[in-house]
PDB file of C-alpha atoms in Angstrom:
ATOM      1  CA  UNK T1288      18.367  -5.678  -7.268  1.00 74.00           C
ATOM      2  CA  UNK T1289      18.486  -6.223  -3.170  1.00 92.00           C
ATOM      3  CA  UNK T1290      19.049  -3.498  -0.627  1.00 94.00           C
ATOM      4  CA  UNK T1291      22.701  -3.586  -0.050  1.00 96.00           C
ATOM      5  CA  UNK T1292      24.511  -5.389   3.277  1.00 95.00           C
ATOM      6  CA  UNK T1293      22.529  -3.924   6.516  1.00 96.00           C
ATOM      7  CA  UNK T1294      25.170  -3.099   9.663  1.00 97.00           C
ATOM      8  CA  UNK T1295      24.841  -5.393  12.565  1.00 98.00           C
ATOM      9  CA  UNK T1296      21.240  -5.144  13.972  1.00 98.00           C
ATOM     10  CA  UNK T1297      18.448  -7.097  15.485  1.00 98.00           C
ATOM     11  CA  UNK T1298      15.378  -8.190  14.019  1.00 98.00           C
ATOM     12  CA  UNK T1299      12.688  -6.300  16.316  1.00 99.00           C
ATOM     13  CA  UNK T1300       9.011  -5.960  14.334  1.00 99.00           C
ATOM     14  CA  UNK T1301       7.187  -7.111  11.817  1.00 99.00           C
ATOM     15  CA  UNK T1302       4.498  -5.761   9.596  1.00 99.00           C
ATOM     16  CA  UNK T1303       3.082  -7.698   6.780  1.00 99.00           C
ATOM     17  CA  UNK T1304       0.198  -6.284   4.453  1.00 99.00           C
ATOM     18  CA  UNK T1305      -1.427  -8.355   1.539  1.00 99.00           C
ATOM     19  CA  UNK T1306      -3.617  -7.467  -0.586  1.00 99.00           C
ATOM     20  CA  UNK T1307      -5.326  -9.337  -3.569  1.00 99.00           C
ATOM     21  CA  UNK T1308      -8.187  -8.631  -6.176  1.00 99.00           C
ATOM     22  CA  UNK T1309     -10.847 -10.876  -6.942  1.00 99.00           C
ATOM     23  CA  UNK T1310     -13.532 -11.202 -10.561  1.00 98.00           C
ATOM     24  CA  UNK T1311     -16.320 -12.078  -9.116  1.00 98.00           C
ATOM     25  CA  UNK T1312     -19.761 -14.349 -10.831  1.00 98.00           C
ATOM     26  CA  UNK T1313     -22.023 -11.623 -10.402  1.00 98.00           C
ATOM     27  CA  UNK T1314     -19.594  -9.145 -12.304  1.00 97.00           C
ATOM     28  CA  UNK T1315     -18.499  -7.404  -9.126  1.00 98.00           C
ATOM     29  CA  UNK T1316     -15.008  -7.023  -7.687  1.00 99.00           C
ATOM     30  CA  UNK T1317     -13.183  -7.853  -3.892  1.00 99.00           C
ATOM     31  CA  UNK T1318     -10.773  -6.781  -2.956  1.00 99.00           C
ATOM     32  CA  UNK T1319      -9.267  -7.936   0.378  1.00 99.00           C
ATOM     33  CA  UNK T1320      -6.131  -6.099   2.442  1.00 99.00           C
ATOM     34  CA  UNK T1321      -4.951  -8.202   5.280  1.00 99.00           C
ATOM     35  CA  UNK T1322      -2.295  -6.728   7.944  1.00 99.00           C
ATOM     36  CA  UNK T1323      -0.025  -7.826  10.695  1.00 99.00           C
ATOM     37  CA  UNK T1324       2.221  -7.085  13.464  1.00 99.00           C
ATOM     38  CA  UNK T1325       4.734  -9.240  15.159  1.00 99.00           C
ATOM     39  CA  UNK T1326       7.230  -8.699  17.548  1.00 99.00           C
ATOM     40  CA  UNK T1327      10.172 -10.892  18.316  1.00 99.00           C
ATOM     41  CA  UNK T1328      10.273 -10.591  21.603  1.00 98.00           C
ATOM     42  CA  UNK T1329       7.083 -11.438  24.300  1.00 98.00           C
ATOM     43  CA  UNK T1330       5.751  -8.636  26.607  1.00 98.00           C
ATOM     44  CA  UNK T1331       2.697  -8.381  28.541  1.00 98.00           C
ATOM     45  CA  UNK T1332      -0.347  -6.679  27.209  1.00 98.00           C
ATOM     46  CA  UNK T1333      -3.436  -5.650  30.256  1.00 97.00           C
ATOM     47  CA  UNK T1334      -6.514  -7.094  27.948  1.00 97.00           C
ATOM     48  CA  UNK T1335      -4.844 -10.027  26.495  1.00 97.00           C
ATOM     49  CA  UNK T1336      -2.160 -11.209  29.150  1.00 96.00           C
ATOM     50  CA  UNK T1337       1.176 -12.096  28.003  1.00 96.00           C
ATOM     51  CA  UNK T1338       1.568 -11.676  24.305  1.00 97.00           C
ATOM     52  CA  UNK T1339       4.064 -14.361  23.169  1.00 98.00           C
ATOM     53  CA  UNK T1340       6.757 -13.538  20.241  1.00 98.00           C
ATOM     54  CA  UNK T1341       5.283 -13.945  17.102  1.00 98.00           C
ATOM     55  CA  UNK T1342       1.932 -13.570  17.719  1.00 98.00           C
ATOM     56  CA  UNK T1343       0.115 -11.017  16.655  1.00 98.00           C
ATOM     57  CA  UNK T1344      -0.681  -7.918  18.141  1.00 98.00           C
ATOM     58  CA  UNK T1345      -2.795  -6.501  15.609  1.00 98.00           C
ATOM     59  CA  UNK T1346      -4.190  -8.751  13.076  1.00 99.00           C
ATOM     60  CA  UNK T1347      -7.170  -7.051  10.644  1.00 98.00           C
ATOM     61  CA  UNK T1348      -9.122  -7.777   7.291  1.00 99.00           C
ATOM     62  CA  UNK T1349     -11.003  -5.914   4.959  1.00 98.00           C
ATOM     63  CA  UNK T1350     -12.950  -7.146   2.201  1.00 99.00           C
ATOM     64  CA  UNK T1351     -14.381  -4.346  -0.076  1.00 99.00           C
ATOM     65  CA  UNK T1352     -16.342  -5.073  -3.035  1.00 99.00           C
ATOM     66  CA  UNK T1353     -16.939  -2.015  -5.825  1.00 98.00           C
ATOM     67  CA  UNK T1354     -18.215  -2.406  -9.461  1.00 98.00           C
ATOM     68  CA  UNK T1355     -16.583  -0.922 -13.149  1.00 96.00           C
ATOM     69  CA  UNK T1356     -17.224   2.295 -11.711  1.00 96.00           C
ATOM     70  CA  UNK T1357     -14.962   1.539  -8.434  1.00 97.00           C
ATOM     71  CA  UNK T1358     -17.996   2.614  -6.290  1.00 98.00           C
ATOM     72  CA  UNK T1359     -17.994   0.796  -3.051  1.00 98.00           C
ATOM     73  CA  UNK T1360     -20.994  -1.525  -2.520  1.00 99.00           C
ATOM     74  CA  UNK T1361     -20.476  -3.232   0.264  1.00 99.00           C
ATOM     75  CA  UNK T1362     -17.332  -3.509   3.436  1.00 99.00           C
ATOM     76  CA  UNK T1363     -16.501  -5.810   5.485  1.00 98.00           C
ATOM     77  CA  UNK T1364     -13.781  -5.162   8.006  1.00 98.00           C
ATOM     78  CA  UNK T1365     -12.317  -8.129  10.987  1.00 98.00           C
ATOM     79  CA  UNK T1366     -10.165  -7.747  14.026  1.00 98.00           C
ATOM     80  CA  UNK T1367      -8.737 -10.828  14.751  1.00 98.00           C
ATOM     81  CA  UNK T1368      -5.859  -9.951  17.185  1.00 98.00           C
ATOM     82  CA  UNK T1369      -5.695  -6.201  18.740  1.00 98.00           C
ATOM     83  CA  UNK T1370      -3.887  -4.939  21.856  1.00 97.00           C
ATOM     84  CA  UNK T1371      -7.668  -3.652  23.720  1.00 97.00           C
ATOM     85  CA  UNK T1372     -10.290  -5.779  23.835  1.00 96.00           C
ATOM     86  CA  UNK T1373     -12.466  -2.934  22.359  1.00 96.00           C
ATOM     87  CA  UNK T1374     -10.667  -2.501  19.509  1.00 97.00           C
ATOM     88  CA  UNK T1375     -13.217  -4.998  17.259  1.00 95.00           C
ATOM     89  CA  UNK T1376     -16.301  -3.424  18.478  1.00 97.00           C
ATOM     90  CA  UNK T1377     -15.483  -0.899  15.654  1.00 97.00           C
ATOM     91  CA  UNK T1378     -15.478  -2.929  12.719  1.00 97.00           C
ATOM     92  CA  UNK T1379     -18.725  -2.692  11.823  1.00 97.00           C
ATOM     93  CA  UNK T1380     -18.215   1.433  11.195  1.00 98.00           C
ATOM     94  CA  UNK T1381     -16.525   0.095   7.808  1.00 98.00           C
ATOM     95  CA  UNK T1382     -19.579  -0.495   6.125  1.00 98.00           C
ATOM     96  CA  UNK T1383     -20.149   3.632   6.546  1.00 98.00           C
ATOM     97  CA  UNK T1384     -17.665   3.728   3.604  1.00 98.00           C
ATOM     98  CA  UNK T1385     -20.191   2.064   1.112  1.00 98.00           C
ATOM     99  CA  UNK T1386     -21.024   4.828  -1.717  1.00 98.00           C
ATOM    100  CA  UNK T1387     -17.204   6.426  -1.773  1.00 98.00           C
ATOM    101  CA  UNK T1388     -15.454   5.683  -5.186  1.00 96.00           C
ATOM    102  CA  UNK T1389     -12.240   4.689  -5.538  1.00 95.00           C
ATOM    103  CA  UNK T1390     -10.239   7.801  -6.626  1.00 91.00           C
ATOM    104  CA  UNK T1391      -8.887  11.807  -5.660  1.00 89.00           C
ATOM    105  CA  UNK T1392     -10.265  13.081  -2.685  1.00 93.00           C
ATOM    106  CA  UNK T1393     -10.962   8.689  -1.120  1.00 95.00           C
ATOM    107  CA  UNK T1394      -8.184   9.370   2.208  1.00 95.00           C
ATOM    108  CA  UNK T1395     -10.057  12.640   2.915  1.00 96.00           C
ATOM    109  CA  UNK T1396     -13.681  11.176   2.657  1.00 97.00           C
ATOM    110  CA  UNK T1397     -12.671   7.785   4.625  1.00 97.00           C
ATOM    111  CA  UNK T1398     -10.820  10.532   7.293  1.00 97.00           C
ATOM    112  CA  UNK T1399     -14.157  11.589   7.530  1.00 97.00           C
ATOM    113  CA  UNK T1400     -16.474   8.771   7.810  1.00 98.00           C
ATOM    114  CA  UNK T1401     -13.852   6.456  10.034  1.00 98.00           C
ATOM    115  CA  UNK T1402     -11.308   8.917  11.385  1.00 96.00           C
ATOM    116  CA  UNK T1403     -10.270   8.941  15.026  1.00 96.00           C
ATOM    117  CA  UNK T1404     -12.654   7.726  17.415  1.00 97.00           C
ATOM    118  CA  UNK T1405     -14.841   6.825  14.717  1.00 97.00           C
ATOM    119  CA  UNK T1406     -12.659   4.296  13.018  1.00 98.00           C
ATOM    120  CA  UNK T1407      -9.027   2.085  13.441  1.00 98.00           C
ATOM    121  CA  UNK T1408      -6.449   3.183  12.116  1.00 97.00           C
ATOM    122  CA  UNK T1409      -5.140   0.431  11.019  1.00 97.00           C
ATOM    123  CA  UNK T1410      -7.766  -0.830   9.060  1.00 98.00           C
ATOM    124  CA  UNK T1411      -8.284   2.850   7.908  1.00 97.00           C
ATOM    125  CA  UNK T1412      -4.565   2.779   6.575  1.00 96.00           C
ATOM    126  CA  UNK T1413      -5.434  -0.311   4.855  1.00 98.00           C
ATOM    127  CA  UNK T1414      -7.519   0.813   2.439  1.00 97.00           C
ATOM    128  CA  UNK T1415      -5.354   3.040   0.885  1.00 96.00           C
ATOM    129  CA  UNK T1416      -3.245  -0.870  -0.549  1.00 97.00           C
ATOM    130  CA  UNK T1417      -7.117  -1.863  -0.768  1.00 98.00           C
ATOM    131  CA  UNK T1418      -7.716   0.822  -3.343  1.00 97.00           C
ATOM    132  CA  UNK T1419      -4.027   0.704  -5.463  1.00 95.00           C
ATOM    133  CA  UNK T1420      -4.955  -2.749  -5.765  1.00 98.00           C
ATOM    134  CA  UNK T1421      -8.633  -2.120  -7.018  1.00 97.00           C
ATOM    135  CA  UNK T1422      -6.643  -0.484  -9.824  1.00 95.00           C
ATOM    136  CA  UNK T1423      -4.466  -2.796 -10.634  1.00 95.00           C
ATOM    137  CA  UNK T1424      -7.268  -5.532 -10.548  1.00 97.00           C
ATOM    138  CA  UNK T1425      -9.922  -4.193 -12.701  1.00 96.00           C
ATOM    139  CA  UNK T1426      -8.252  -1.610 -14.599  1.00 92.00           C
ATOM    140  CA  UNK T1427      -6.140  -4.226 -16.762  1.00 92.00           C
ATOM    141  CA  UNK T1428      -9.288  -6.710 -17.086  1.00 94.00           C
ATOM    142  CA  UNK T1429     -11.154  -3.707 -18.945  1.00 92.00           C
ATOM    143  CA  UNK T1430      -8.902  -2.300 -20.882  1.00 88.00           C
ATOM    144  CA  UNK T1431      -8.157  -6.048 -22.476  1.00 92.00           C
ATOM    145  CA  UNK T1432     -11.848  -6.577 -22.396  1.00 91.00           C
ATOM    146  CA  UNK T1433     -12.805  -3.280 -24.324  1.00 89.00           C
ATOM    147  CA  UNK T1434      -9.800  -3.955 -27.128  1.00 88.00           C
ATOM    148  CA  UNK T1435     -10.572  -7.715 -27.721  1.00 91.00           C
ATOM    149  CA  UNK T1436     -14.010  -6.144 -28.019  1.00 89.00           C
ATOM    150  CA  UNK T1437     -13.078  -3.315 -30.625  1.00 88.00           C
ATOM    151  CA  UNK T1438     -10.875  -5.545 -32.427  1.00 90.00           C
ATOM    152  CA  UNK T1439     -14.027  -8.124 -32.952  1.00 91.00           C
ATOM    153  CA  UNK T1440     -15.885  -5.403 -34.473  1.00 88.00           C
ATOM    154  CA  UNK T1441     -13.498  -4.576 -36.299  1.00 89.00           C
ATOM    155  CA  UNK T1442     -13.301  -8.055 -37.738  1.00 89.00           C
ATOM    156  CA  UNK T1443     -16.811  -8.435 -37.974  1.00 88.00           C
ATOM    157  CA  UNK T1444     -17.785  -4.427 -40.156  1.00 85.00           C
ATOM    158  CA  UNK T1445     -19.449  -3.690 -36.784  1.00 75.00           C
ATOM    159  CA  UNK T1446     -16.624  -0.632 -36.243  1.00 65.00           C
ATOM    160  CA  UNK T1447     -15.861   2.727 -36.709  1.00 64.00           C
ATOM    161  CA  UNK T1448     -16.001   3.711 -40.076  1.00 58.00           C
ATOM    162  CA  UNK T1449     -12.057   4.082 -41.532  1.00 53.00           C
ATOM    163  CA  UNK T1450     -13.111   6.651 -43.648  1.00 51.00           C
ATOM    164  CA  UNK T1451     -14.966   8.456 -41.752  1.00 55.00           C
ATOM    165  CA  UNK T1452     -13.789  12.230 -40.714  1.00 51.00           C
ATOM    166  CA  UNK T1453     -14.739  12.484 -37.269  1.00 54.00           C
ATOM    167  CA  UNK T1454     -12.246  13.317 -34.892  1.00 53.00           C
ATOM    168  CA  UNK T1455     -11.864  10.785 -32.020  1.00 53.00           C
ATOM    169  CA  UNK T1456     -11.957  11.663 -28.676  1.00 56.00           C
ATOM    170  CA  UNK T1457      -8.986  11.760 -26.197  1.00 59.00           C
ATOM    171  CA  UNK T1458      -9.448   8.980 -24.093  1.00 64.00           C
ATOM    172  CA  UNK T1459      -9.246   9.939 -20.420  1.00 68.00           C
ATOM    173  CA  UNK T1460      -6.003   9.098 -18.614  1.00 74.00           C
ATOM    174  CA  UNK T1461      -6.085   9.555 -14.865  1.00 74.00           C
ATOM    175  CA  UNK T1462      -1.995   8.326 -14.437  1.00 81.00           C
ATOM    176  CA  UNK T1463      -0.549  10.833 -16.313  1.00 90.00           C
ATOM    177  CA  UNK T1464       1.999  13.055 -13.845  1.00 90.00           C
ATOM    178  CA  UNK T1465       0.718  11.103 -10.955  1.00 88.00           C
ATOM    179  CA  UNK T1466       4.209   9.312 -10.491  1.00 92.00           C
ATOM    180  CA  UNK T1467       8.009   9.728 -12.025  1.00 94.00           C
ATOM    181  CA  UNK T1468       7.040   6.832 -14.622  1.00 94.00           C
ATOM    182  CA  UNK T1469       4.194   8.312 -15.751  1.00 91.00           C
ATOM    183  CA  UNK T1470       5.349  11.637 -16.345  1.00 95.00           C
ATOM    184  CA  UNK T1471       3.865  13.362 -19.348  1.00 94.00           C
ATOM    185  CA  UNK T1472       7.418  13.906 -20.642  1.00 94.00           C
ATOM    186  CA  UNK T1473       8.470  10.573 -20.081  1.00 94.00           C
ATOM    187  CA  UNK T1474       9.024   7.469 -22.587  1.00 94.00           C
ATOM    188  CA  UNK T1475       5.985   5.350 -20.719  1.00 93.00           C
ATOM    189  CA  UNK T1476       3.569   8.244 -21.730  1.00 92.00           C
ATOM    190  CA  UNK T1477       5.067   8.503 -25.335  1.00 92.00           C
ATOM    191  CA  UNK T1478       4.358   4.573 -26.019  1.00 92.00           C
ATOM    192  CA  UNK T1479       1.562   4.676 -24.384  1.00 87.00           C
ATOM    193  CA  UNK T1480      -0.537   7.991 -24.485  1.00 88.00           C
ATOM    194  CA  UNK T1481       1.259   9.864 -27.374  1.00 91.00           C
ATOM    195  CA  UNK T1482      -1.370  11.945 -27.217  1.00 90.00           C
ATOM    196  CA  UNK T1483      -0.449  13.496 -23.861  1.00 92.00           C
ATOM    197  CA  UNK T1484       3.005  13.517 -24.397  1.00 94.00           C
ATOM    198  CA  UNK T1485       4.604  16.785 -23.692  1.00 93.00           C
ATOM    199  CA  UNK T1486       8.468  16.005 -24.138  1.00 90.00           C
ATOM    200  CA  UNK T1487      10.327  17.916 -27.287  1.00 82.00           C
ATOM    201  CA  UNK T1488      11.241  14.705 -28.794  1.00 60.00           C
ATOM    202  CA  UNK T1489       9.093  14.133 -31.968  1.00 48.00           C
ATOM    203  CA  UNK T1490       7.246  10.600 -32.077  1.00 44.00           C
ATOM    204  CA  UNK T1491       8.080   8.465 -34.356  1.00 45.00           C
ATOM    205  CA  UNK T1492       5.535   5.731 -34.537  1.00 43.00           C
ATOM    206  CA  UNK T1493       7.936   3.354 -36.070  1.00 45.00           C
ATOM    207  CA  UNK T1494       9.950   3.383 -33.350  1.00 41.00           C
ATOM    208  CA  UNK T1495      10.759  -0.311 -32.559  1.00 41.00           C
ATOM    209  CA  UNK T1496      12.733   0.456 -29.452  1.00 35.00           C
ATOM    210  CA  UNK T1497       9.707   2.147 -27.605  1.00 33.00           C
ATOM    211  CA  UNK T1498       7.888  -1.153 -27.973  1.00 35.00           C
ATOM    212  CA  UNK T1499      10.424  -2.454 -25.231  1.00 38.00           C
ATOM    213  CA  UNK T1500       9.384  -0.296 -22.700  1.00 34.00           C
TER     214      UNK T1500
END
């Protein structure tokens, strides 16, 4: 559903940021966050002259490749368009990020390595889309991966043994309670994670309508 009917207003700034995941041959993953501003209106700029409507005024890339374990192996960050003419010198302080890993505590680290002076902030608030997206790249692609892997097993006497009393062990789920969806109490958690559930509603596991959430 669309926002609803805006009042009368004028169109004055754009910012557009895209982000997309890549597989790569070596078993590796990019992921690469592009941003942009536009005005639509022209105004003059010291180190670049008169910046024409549409243009942009900044324009930056970053291409960040991490592995399975979402550590970062290698940056690369661009500044195509930027309102000082020193702005690009700084790209290269990107690659200081190698050896983070995607997860709690990433803004603070990056604050640390690229913050301020050190860094631009605009290609430092790019990496937080950079590293959503990292999720929702890879995560998916595993978790198929490891079920269409259990399931051949399965199908092959390689598996766990059915009859076998060992308790299994809670798989880890970083999403629970990190959004309203995801709440532990919630109906995505139940279909999902029973185990973590905490609502009072009893599972049932027969439940056909929890299969259309």
């Amino acid at each position: 559903m669309p926002l609803s009917s805006p009042a009368a207003r004028e169109h004055i700034h754009t910012r557009t940021v895209t982000c997309q995941g890549f597989r790569r041959a070596d078993g590796l993953w990019d992921i690469e966050g592009h941003i942009t501003d536009t005005k639509t209106y022209g105004f003059a700029n010291n180190d670049r002259g008169e910046i024409p409507p549409g243009v942009p005024v900044h324009e930056m890339w970053l291409r960040v490749t991490v592995g399975d374990d979402l550590v970062i192996r290698a940056v690369e960050a661009v500044t195509d368009y930027a309102p000082f003419n020193a702005c690009d010198a700084i790209a290269p302080a990107y690659e200081n990020l190698v050896g983070l890993k995607l997860g709690p505590g990433l803004r603070k680290q990056i604050r640390d390595r690229v913050g301020g002076i050190h860094g631009c902030t605009h290609l430092t608030e790019l990496m937080g889309p950079v590293a959503t997206t990292a999720f929702q790249t890879i995560f998916p692609i595993l978790s198929r991966e490891a079920e269409e892997k259990r399931l051949a097993e399965l199908a092959a006497g390689e598996g766990p043994d059915p009859a076998s009393d060992a308790t299994p062990k809670k798989r880890k789920m970083p999403l629970i309670n990190t959004c309203h969806g995801w709440r532990s109490d919630g109906a995505a958690v139940k279909r999902i994670a029973p185990d973590f559930y905490t609502g009072d509603e009893l599972i049932d596991e027969d439940d056909d309508s929890l299969r259309e959430l």
